[in-house]
Short mmCIF file of C-alpha atoms and ligand atoms in Angstrom, two decimals:
data_model
loop_
_atom_site.label_atom_id
_atom_site.label_comp_id
_atom_site.label_asym_id
_atom_site.label_seq_id
_atom_site.Cartn_x
_atom_site.Cartn_y
_atom_site.Cartn_z
CA MET A 1 -7.46 -16.53 28.51
CA ASP A 2 -9.14 -13.31 29.61
CA THR A 3 -12.93 -13.61 29.72
CA LEU A 4 -16.01 -11.43 30.23
CA THR A 5 -18.91 -12.57 32.23
CA LEU A 6 -22.26 -11.35 31.26
CA ILE A 7 -25.59 -11.98 33.11
CA ASP A 8 -28.72 -11.80 30.90
CA ASN A 9 -31.21 -10.15 33.22
CA ARG A 10 -34.09 -11.28 31.09
CA THR A 11 -33.27 -15.01 31.92
CA GLY A 12 -30.77 -14.84 34.92
CA LYS A 13 -28.32 -16.90 32.68
CA LYS A 14 -24.65 -16.32 32.88
CA TYR A 15 -22.17 -16.42 29.88
CA GLU A 16 -18.53 -16.29 29.69
CA ILE A 17 -17.12 -14.74 26.71
CA PRO A 18 -13.39 -14.81 25.60
CA ILE A 19 -11.49 -11.59 25.39
CA GLN A 20 -8.80 -11.57 22.65
CA ASN A 21 -6.63 -8.55 21.66
CA GLY A 22 -9.03 -6.27 23.69
CA THR A 23 -12.02 -7.41 21.66
CA ILE A 24 -14.92 -9.83 22.16
CA ARG A 25 -16.43 -11.53 19.11
CA ALA A 26 -19.76 -10.23 18.28
CA ILE A 27 -20.75 -13.65 17.15
CA ASP A 28 -20.28 -14.96 20.57
CA LEU A 29 -23.21 -12.81 21.71
CA ARG A 30 -25.54 -14.74 19.60
CA GLN A 31 -25.65 -17.70 22.11
CA ILE A 32 -27.32 -15.19 24.41
CA ARG A 33 -31.23 -15.89 23.85
CA ILE A 34 -34.38 -15.75 25.73
CA ASP A 35 -35.75 -19.04 24.21
CA GLU A 36 -35.21 -21.39 21.27
CA GLU A 37 -37.17 -19.13 18.98
CA ASP A 38 -34.92 -16.03 19.70
CA PHE A 39 -32.36 -15.19 16.99
CA GLY A 40 -29.93 -14.32 19.66
CA LEU A 41 -28.22 -10.99 20.84
CA MET A 42 -26.51 -8.80 18.40
CA SER A 43 -24.53 -5.65 18.75
CA TYR A 44 -25.68 -2.43 17.16
CA ASP A 45 -23.08 -0.10 16.03
CA PRO A 46 -24.13 2.50 13.51
CA ALA A 47 -21.05 4.02 11.82
CA PHE A 48 -18.72 1.45 13.37
CA MET A 49 -17.88 3.63 16.16
CA ASN A 50 -16.65 0.62 18.41
CA THR A 51 -16.22 -2.32 15.93
CA ALA A 52 -13.20 -3.82 14.75
CA SER A 53 -13.92 -5.26 11.20
CA CYS A 54 -10.72 -6.89 10.61
CA ARG A 55 -7.37 -7.78 12.13
CA SER A 56 -4.46 -6.01 10.41
CA LYS A 57 -0.84 -5.54 10.43
CA ILE A 58 -0.61 -2.50 8.14
CA THR A 59 -1.14 0.81 9.95
CA TYR A 60 -1.16 1.55 13.70
CA ILE A 61 -2.94 4.73 15.02
CA ASP A 62 -3.30 5.86 18.52
CA GLY A 63 -5.78 8.78 18.10
CA ASP A 64 -5.37 9.96 21.82
CA ARG A 65 -1.76 10.31 21.58
CA GLY A 66 -1.44 11.52 17.92
CA ILE A 67 0.61 8.40 16.75
CA LEU A 68 0.65 7.03 13.25
CA ARG A 69 2.91 4.20 12.11
CA TYR A 70 3.02 2.18 8.86
CA ARG A 71 4.18 -1.54 9.51
CA GLY A 72 5.66 -0.18 12.85
CA TYR A 73 7.67 2.84 11.40
CA PRO A 74 6.60 6.35 12.64
CA ILE A 75 5.08 8.53 9.93
CA GLU A 76 7.61 11.28 11.04
CA GLU A 77 10.67 9.13 10.19
CA LEU A 78 9.04 7.93 6.85
CA ALA A 79 8.18 11.61 5.91
CA GLU A 80 11.79 12.67 6.70
CA SER A 81 13.91 9.66 5.37
CA SER A 82 11.81 7.72 2.83
CA THR A 83 10.24 8.26 -0.75
CA TYR A 84 6.61 7.41 -1.62
CA LEU A 85 7.51 4.54 -3.68
CA GLU A 86 9.68 3.16 -0.78
CA THR A 87 6.80 3.71 1.66
CA ALA A 88 4.26 2.14 -0.67
CA TYR A 89 6.49 -0.99 -0.84
CA LEU A 90 6.52 -0.95 2.82
CA VAL A 91 2.74 -0.56 3.27
CA LEU A 92 2.11 -3.36 0.59
CA TYR A 93 4.73 -5.98 1.49
CA GLY A 94 5.38 -5.35 5.19
CA GLU A 95 9.14 -4.56 5.02
CA LEU A 96 11.36 -1.76 3.76
CA PRO A 97 12.96 -2.92 0.53
CA THR A 98 16.54 -3.58 -0.02
CA LYS A 99 18.32 -1.57 -2.43
CA SER A 100 17.84 -4.12 -5.27
CA GLU A 101 14.12 -4.76 -4.29
CA LEU A 102 13.43 -1.00 -4.46
CA ASP A 103 15.14 -0.76 -7.88
CA GLN A 104 12.94 -3.58 -9.10
CA TRP A 105 9.82 -2.17 -7.68
CA THR A 106 10.42 1.39 -9.04
CA HIS A 107 11.11 -0.36 -12.51
CA ASP A 108 7.94 -2.32 -12.30
CA VAL A 109 5.82 0.69 -11.33
CA THR A 110 7.36 3.03 -13.75
CA TYR A 111 7.05 0.54 -16.66
CA HIS A 112 3.21 0.35 -15.89
CA THR A 113 2.54 4.02 -16.09
CA PHE A 114 1.22 4.03 -19.69
CA THR A 115 -2.31 3.37 -20.36
CA HIS A 116 -4.17 1.88 -23.42
CA GLU A 117 -4.72 4.51 -26.01
CA ASN A 118 -8.45 3.93 -25.66
CA ILE A 119 -8.39 5.40 -22.24
CA LYS A 120 -7.79 8.79 -23.83
CA LYS A 121 -10.97 8.30 -26.00
CA PHE A 122 -12.70 7.32 -22.71
CA MET A 123 -11.40 10.51 -21.19
CA ASP A 124 -12.48 12.67 -24.18
CA GLY A 125 -16.17 11.63 -23.50
CA PHE A 126 -16.43 13.57 -20.48
CA HIS A 127 -17.79 17.09 -20.49
CA TYR A 128 -15.32 19.94 -20.42
CA ASP A 129 -16.38 20.67 -16.90
CA ALA A 130 -16.44 17.26 -15.51
CA HIS A 131 -14.91 16.92 -11.97
CA PRO A 132 -11.56 15.08 -12.20
CA MET A 133 -12.46 12.90 -9.40
CA GLY A 134 -15.40 11.71 -11.19
CA MET A 135 -13.21 11.08 -14.07
CA LEU A 136 -10.73 9.23 -11.92
CA VAL A 137 -13.30 6.96 -10.54
CA SER A 138 -14.91 6.05 -13.75
CA THR A 139 -11.57 5.42 -15.68
CA VAL A 140 -10.07 3.33 -12.97
CA ALA A 141 -13.23 1.14 -13.01
CA ALA A 142 -12.69 1.12 -16.83
CA LEU A 143 -9.26 -0.50 -16.37
CA SER A 144 -11.29 -3.60 -15.28
CA THR A 145 -12.32 -4.06 -18.86
CA PHE A 146 -8.84 -3.89 -20.30
CA TYR A 147 -7.35 -6.38 -17.88
CA PRO A 148 -9.84 -9.10 -17.57
CA GLU A 149 -7.19 -11.43 -16.09
CA ALA A 150 -7.40 -9.27 -13.11
CA LYS A 151 -10.32 -11.46 -11.78
CA ASN A 152 -7.84 -14.02 -10.89
CA ILE A 153 -7.54 -12.55 -7.49
CA PHE A 154 -6.36 -15.59 -5.64
CA ASN A 155 -3.47 -15.77 -8.06
CA ALA A 156 -0.48 -13.99 -6.54
CA ASP A 157 1.29 -13.24 -9.79
CA SER A 158 -1.67 -11.61 -11.12
CA ARG A 159 -2.30 -9.58 -7.97
CA LYS A 160 1.38 -8.41 -8.18
CA LEU A 161 0.84 -7.28 -11.74
CA GLN A 162 -2.30 -5.52 -10.98
CA THR A 163 -0.62 -3.70 -8.10
CA HIS A 164 1.99 -2.48 -10.44
CA ARG A 165 -0.63 -1.22 -12.79
CA LEU A 166 -2.73 0.34 -10.06
CA ILE A 167 0.22 2.16 -8.40
CA GLY A 168 1.68 3.08 -11.94
CA LYS A 169 -1.46 4.09 -13.68
CA MET A 170 -3.31 6.23 -11.10
CA PRO A 171 -1.09 9.34 -11.68
CA THR A 172 -1.50 8.93 -15.36
CA LEU A 173 -5.28 8.80 -15.27
CA ALA A 174 -5.19 11.73 -12.74
CA ALA A 175 -3.02 13.76 -14.96
CA PHE A 176 -5.23 12.99 -18.08
CA ALA A 177 -8.40 13.94 -16.23
CA TYR A 178 -6.68 17.34 -15.11
CA ARG A 179 -5.53 17.96 -18.83
CA HIS A 180 -8.90 17.18 -20.16
CA SER A 181 -10.57 19.62 -17.88
CA ARG A 182 -8.04 22.26 -19.10
CA GLY A 183 -8.56 21.45 -22.76
CA MET A 184 -4.92 20.60 -23.14
CA PRO A 185 -3.24 17.71 -24.82
CA TYR A 186 -2.35 14.54 -22.73
CA VAL A 187 1.32 14.30 -21.88
CA TYR A 188 2.82 10.84 -21.77
CA PRO A 189 4.70 9.38 -18.67
CA ASP A 190 8.45 10.23 -18.66
CA ASN A 191 10.19 7.16 -17.38
CA GLU A 192 13.48 9.01 -16.50
CA LEU A 193 11.64 11.04 -13.81
CA SER A 194 10.62 10.07 -10.16
CA TYR A 195 7.00 8.90 -9.31
CA THR A 196 6.00 12.42 -8.25
CA GLY A 197 8.33 14.21 -10.83
CA ASN A 198 6.58 12.36 -13.64
CA PHE A 199 3.15 13.19 -12.25
CA LEU A 200 4.30 16.90 -12.23
CA ASN A 201 5.45 16.40 -15.80
CA MET A 202 2.07 14.78 -17.04
CA LEU A 203 0.17 17.63 -15.29
CA PHE A 204 2.27 20.79 -16.26
CA LYS A 205 4.47 20.17 -19.20
CA MET A 206 3.85 22.77 -21.93
CA THR A 207 6.17 23.36 -24.94
CA GLU A 208 9.47 22.36 -23.37
CA LEU A 209 11.15 19.14 -24.82
CA LYS A 210 12.02 17.95 -21.30
CA TYR A 211 10.04 18.86 -18.20
CA GLU A 212 12.22 19.55 -15.12
CA PRO A 213 10.38 19.41 -11.93
CA ASN A 214 11.28 21.85 -9.23
CA ALA A 215 13.08 19.68 -6.61
CA THR A 216 11.52 21.38 -3.59
CA LEU A 217 7.80 20.73 -5.05
CA GLU A 218 8.66 17.32 -6.25
CA ARG A 219 9.95 16.44 -2.67
CA ALA A 220 6.97 18.30 -0.88
CA LEU A 221 4.56 16.25 -3.09
CA ASP A 222 6.30 13.08 -2.36
CA ILE A 223 6.06 13.76 1.46
CA LEU A 224 2.34 14.43 0.99
CA PHE A 225 2.05 11.31 -0.73
CA ILE A 226 3.84 9.39 2.05
CA LEU A 227 1.41 10.95 4.47
CA HIS A 228 -1.65 9.83 2.49
CA ALA A 229 -0.35 6.23 1.89
CA ASP A 230 -2.63 4.42 4.44
CA HIS A 231 -4.92 5.29 7.42
CA GLU A 232 -6.27 1.92 8.41
CA GLN A 233 -10.04 1.39 8.38
CA ASN A 234 -11.23 4.80 7.20
CA CYS A 235 -14.42 5.33 5.01
CA GLY A 236 -12.40 4.62 1.72
CA THR A 237 -10.59 1.79 2.91
CA ASN A 238 -13.75 0.17 4.33
CA ALA A 239 -15.35 0.51 0.93
CA MET A 240 -12.19 -1.25 -0.60
CA ARG A 241 -12.61 -4.05 1.89
CA GLY A 242 -16.31 -4.17 1.54
CA VAL A 243 -16.51 -4.20 -2.02
CA GLY A 244 -13.43 -6.41 -2.22
CA SER A 245 -15.04 -9.00 -0.13
CA SER A 246 -17.43 -9.88 -2.88
CA HIS A 247 -14.18 -10.70 -5.08
CA PRO A 248 -14.39 -8.27 -8.02
CA ASP A 249 -11.26 -7.38 -9.62
CA PRO A 250 -9.20 -4.74 -7.86
CA TYR A 251 -9.74 -1.97 -10.38
CA CYS A 252 -13.55 -2.03 -9.54
CA ALA A 253 -12.76 -2.13 -5.62
CA VAL A 254 -10.43 0.80 -6.05
CA ALA A 255 -13.09 2.70 -7.99
CA ALA A 256 -15.45 2.21 -5.02
CA ALA A 257 -12.75 3.13 -2.40
CA ALA A 258 -12.12 6.35 -4.53
CA ALA A 259 -15.91 7.04 -4.73
CA ALA A 260 -15.91 6.98 -0.88
CA LEU A 261 -12.84 9.20 -0.68
CA TYR A 262 -14.66 11.74 -2.85
CA GLY A 263 -17.12 12.81 0.04
CA PRO A 264 -16.60 16.15 1.73
CA LEU A 265 -16.34 14.47 5.13
CA HIS A 266 -13.39 12.38 3.96
CA GLY A 267 -10.96 13.11 0.88
CA GLY A 268 -13.20 16.02 -0.08
CA ALA A 269 -12.45 17.97 2.89
CA ASN A 270 -9.32 19.93 1.82
CA GLU A 271 -11.40 21.24 -1.05
CA GLU A 272 -14.13 22.37 1.40
CA VAL A 273 -11.26 23.83 3.61
CA LEU A 274 -10.19 26.13 0.55
CA ARG A 275 -13.72 27.16 -0.06
CA MET A 276 -14.25 27.85 3.48
CA LEU A 277 -11.18 30.03 3.86
CA SER A 278 -12.20 31.94 0.55
CA VAL A 279 -15.58 32.70 2.07
CA ILE A 280 -14.02 33.85 5.18
CA GLY A 281 -12.00 36.20 2.95
CA SER A 282 -9.82 37.85 5.58
CA LYS A 283 -8.13 37.32 9.03
CA ASP A 284 -10.46 39.86 10.85
CA LYS A 285 -13.49 37.99 9.65
CA VAL A 286 -12.31 34.89 11.58
CA PRO A 287 -14.11 35.47 15.07
CA GLU A 288 -17.20 35.88 13.41
CA PHE A 289 -16.99 32.77 11.45
CA ILE A 290 -15.92 30.62 14.64
CA LYS A 291 -19.00 32.19 16.35
CA LYS A 292 -21.11 30.78 13.54
CA VAL A 293 -19.61 27.17 13.63
CA LYS A 294 -20.25 27.23 17.50
CA ALA A 295 -23.88 28.11 16.91
CA GLY A 296 -24.19 25.01 14.82
CA GLU A 297 -24.17 26.96 11.56
CA GLY A 298 -21.67 24.67 9.72
CA LEU A 299 -18.43 23.05 10.47
CA LEU A 300 -14.85 24.14 10.76
CA MET A 301 -13.80 22.10 7.78
CA GLY A 302 -10.28 20.25 8.31
CA PHE A 303 -10.84 20.20 12.10
CA GLY A 304 -11.82 17.06 14.02
CA HIS A 305 -11.13 13.43 13.22
CA ARG A 306 -13.02 10.19 14.08
CA VAL A 307 -9.86 8.76 15.56
CA TYR A 308 -7.51 11.55 16.39
CA LYS A 309 -8.73 13.28 19.42
CA ASN A 310 -5.30 15.19 19.44
CA TYR A 311 -3.17 17.05 16.85
CA ASP A 312 -3.15 14.83 13.72
CA PRO A 313 0.59 13.85 13.33
CA ARG A 314 0.18 14.35 9.55
CA ALA A 315 -0.90 17.99 10.05
CA LYS A 316 2.19 18.78 12.04
CA ILE A 317 4.35 17.52 9.05
CA ILE A 318 2.42 19.36 6.52
CA LYS A 319 2.67 22.63 8.28
CA ARG A 320 6.61 22.30 7.95
CA VAL A 321 6.28 21.16 4.30
CA ALA A 322 4.14 24.38 3.75
CA ASP A 323 6.96 26.61 4.73
CA GLN A 324 9.16 24.90 2.14
CA VAL A 325 6.67 25.24 -0.62
CA PHE A 326 5.89 28.91 0.04
CA GLU A 327 9.57 29.74 -0.31
CA VAL A 328 9.35 28.53 -3.88
CA THR A 329 5.68 29.66 -4.75
CA GLY A 330 5.39 32.60 -2.63
CA LYS A 331 2.82 32.63 0.38
CA ASN A 332 -0.78 31.53 -0.25
CA PRO A 333 -2.77 34.55 1.07
CA LEU A 334 -5.23 31.92 2.63
CA LEU A 335 -2.54 30.85 5.03
CA ASP A 336 -2.91 33.72 7.29
CA ILE A 337 -6.61 33.03 7.44
CA ALA A 338 -5.96 29.32 8.30
CA LEU A 339 -3.33 30.24 10.92
CA GLU A 340 -5.79 32.58 12.66
CA LEU A 341 -8.50 30.07 12.51
CA GLU A 342 -6.32 27.52 14.18
CA ARG A 343 -4.95 29.90 17.01
CA ILE A 344 -8.59 30.94 17.86
CA ALA A 345 -10.00 27.43 17.63
CA LEU A 346 -7.33 25.87 19.68
CA GLU A 347 -7.98 28.35 22.46
CA ASP A 348 -11.78 27.96 22.34
CA GLU A 349 -13.79 25.97 24.87
CA TYR A 350 -15.99 24.53 22.21
CA PHE A 351 -12.99 22.97 20.23
CA ILE A 352 -11.08 22.01 23.30
CA LYS A 353 -13.97 20.24 24.89
CA ARG A 354 -14.64 18.28 21.84
CA LYS A 355 -11.07 17.45 21.21
CA LEU A 356 -11.25 19.08 17.64
CA TYR A 357 -7.65 19.64 16.23
CA PRO A 358 -6.47 20.36 12.76
CA ASN A 359 -6.49 17.21 10.63
CA VAL A 360 -4.49 16.21 7.64
CA ASP A 361 -6.68 18.29 5.30
CA PHE A 362 -6.55 21.82 7.19
CA TYR A 363 -3.01 22.58 5.50
CA SER A 364 -2.82 20.18 2.47
CA GLY A 365 -5.32 22.38 0.35
CA ILE A 366 -3.41 25.49 0.87
CA ILE A 367 -0.07 23.87 -0.29
CA TYR A 368 -1.77 22.13 -3.26
CA GLN A 369 -3.31 25.34 -4.35
CA ALA A 370 0.15 27.28 -3.93
CA MET A 371 1.52 24.43 -6.18
CA GLY A 372 -0.84 25.31 -8.95
CA PHE A 373 -3.56 22.58 -8.39
CA PRO A 374 -7.14 23.65 -8.79
CA VAL A 375 -9.25 22.76 -5.85
CA GLU A 376 -11.10 19.89 -7.85
CA MET A 377 -7.74 18.07 -8.00
CA PHE A 378 -7.50 17.80 -4.30
CA PRO A 379 -9.37 14.55 -3.63
CA VAL A 380 -7.50 13.07 -6.70
CA LEU A 381 -4.14 14.04 -4.97
CA PHE A 382 -5.37 11.98 -2.14
CA ALA A 383 -6.53 9.08 -4.08
CA ILE A 384 -3.24 8.40 -5.95
CA PRO A 385 -1.16 7.67 -2.85
CA ARG A 386 -4.01 6.03 -1.02
CA THR A 387 -4.01 3.47 -3.69
CA SER A 388 -0.93 1.68 -2.00
CA GLY A 389 -2.87 1.37 1.15
CA TRP A 390 -6.16 0.17 -0.64
CA VAL A 391 -4.37 -2.51 -2.38
CA ALA A 392 -2.43 -3.67 0.86
CA GLN A 393 -5.79 -3.74 2.61
CA TRP A 394 -7.40 -5.68 -0.15
CA GLU A 395 -4.70 -8.30 -0.18
CA GLU A 396 -4.70 -8.67 3.57
CA LEU A 397 -8.48 -9.22 3.32
CA LEU A 398 -8.17 -11.80 0.54
CA LEU A 399 -5.52 -13.79 2.40
CA ASP A 400 -7.30 -13.63 5.80
CA PRO A 401 -9.10 -17.05 6.21
CA GLU A 402 -11.58 -15.47 8.77
CA GLN A 403 -12.93 -12.93 6.20
CA LYS A 404 -16.06 -13.46 4.29
CA ILE A 405 -18.32 -11.31 2.07
CA ALA A 406 -18.96 -8.32 4.31
CA ARG A 407 -22.66 -8.44 5.08
CA PRO A 408 -23.90 -6.45 8.35
CA ARG A 409 -26.98 -7.09 10.25
CA GLN A 410 -29.79 -4.72 10.84
CA VAL A 411 -32.31 -4.02 13.49
CA TYR A 412 -35.56 -4.08 11.68
CA LEU A 413 -38.05 -1.40 13.10
CA GLY A 414 -40.36 -1.39 10.14
CA GLU A 415 -44.10 -2.63 9.76
CA GLU A 416 -45.14 -6.04 10.96
CA LYS A 417 -46.48 -8.26 8.18
CA ARG A 418 -49.63 -6.77 6.62
CA LYS A 419 -51.96 -7.48 3.73
CA PHE A 420 -51.42 -6.01 0.31
CA VAL A 421 -53.85 -3.05 -0.27
CA PRO A 422 -55.31 -2.67 -3.80
CA ILE A 423 -54.53 0.78 -5.40
CA GLU A 424 -58.28 2.07 -5.08
CA HIS A 425 -58.18 1.61 -1.42
CA ARG A 426 -54.93 3.37 -0.76
CA LYS A 427 -54.58 6.83 1.05
CA THR A 428 -51.74 9.28 0.43
CA ALA A 429 -49.28 8.72 3.36
CA LYS A 430 -48.95 11.90 5.43
N1 ACO B 1 -16.39 21.78 13.32
C1 ACO B 1 -17.27 22.16 14.32
N2 ACO B 1 -17.74 21.12 15.15
C2 ACO B 1 -17.33 19.91 14.87
C3 ACO B 1 -16.52 19.62 13.80
C4 ACO B 1 -15.99 20.58 12.96
N3 ACO B 1 -15.08 20.30 12.06
N4 ACO B 1 -16.21 18.40 13.97
C5 ACO B 1 -16.92 17.69 15.02
N5 ACO B 1 -17.56 18.79 15.62
C6 ACO B 1 -18.60 18.75 16.70
C7 ACO B 1 -19.78 17.99 16.40
O1 ACO B 1 -20.64 18.97 15.86
C8 ACO B 1 -20.18 17.32 17.63
O2 ACO B 1 -20.69 18.23 18.59
P1 ACO B 1 -21.71 17.88 19.67
O3 ACO B 1 -21.15 16.79 20.55
O4 ACO B 1 -22.08 19.17 20.35
O5 ACO B 1 -22.85 17.24 18.77
C9 ACO B 1 -18.72 16.82 18.24
O6 ACO B 1 -17.84 17.81 17.71
C10 ACO B 1 -18.46 15.27 17.76
O7 ACO B 1 -18.27 15.30 16.41
P2 ACO B 1 -18.95 14.11 15.50
O8 ACO B 1 -19.50 14.49 14.37
O9 ACO B 1 -19.64 13.26 16.52
O10 ACO B 1 -17.44 13.40 15.30
P3 ACO B 1 -17.24 12.27 14.26
O11 ACO B 1 -16.10 11.28 14.73
O12 ACO B 1 -18.56 11.48 13.94
O13 ACO B 1 -16.80 13.05 13.07
C11 ACO B 1 -15.38 14.16 11.26
C12 ACO B 1 -15.45 13.25 12.35
C13 ACO B 1 -16.51 13.62 10.23
C14 ACO B 1 -13.98 14.07 10.60
C15 ACO B 1 -15.94 15.54 11.78
O14 ACO B 1 -15.04 16.04 12.68
C16 ACO B 1 -15.93 16.53 10.45
O15 ACO B 1 -17.05 16.62 9.89
N6 ACO B 1 -14.89 17.22 10.38
C17 ACO B 1 -15.08 18.14 9.16
C18 ACO B 1 -14.64 17.59 7.93
C19 ACO B 1 -13.36 17.08 7.82
O16 ACO B 1 -12.47 17.84 8.08
N7 ACO B 1 -13.00 15.81 7.43
C20 ACO B 1 -11.78 15.30 7.06
C21 ACO B 1 -11.47 14.28 8.05
S1 ACO B 1 -9.69 13.69 7.85
C22 ACO B 1 -9.94 12.71 6.48
O17 ACO B 1 -10.98 12.04 6.03
C23 ACO B 1 -8.60 12.48 5.77
#
């Protein structure tokens, strides 16, 4: 076995620590102590910059080379040849389904797209201008109250049923949230349509008896869903695992993950990209905007990634999808500004030095907008497909005998023990 030899210069003692899969176990550092009283050495890693929190078989990323694979399959091949539901099955169960497995899976998900009628009343309680992501986070948590048996997280059949429900109902909740914010009646799922076709139906159906999704837009959305199915230990997934580690039902854990996804540094970024493009307003204003970013006055949203230090492979695929979508919808005028931003940024020393490239969010918002989605729906459109990744990661966590409740340590730098001060003797802290 490979090992690492450490010498503690405080004591002169030497330690040999095993290296496995390119990692040392942080707990092995605990034996390094100056005396019996000493708690032992810890590693300090704010924001988990260099700490693996789990061993996973789901998603592989090589950020320097721009590689993303689900269960070994390159994202490019899945985007080309697979469907979202097939990819979700792969992410969840580890293998591409056979024809009969896929038929059964599609049937199971499709027959769990309806929600309890009380969900509609719940939706109605939201203010007319409530953000759909807030509605989605709350209503997915509310599902926990409809399915109390979901607490049986160590029962494989129960987990399977909740998986069907979660994957099936997320588009319904999302569409209801959208219709509520538009003051429009909710549209029930149509089981004859595909996963994304039905989602478009629940969003956009008006008076027609049968909604017919545009095939190009249906496929484009399906590809976008494939690209968002999983992305290993990002902020949302870390929330899923962190909350899941205390063993609540999966609806509560998915609500936590979706809440993490809502932030502008994560799934809220494409919403921010669109706002940024609208603020820039025209192509000729791009150099001025880049100058401001370089001066530290804000970020170039949709650029940069914690893991990818090269072009995000998903952004490349999305750029191609954009062309197909714009053939149907007409070009989004913000596209020219985005292309100009990308062109200038990729030639600029500031962005080159920091390895800042377009990420998945840079173009997805422009496509979603062209398809008729309001910007508030963007993080929702991320949360729907990511549910398969969250559930896969949750299941992996539960079945991993090494995992326990997630509970990081801290470095305490506060006051030493001191005596309580009666209120009449206290001074205002400066
Ligand atoms: N625009 C301008 N400068 C940037 C940007 C950006 N978008 N991103 C990073 N930088 C700069 C930082 O200021 C820093 O510069 P410095 O070294 O001079 O201080 C350097 O690049 C390194 O950046 P960090 O913030 O340390 O990188 P980190 O890995 O912590 O952040 C993150 C990654 C959060 C994605 C960041 O790049 C960012 O905020 N991007 C914009 C938001 C965004 O697009 N998020 C979507 C991510 S993809 C997803 O969640 C699906």
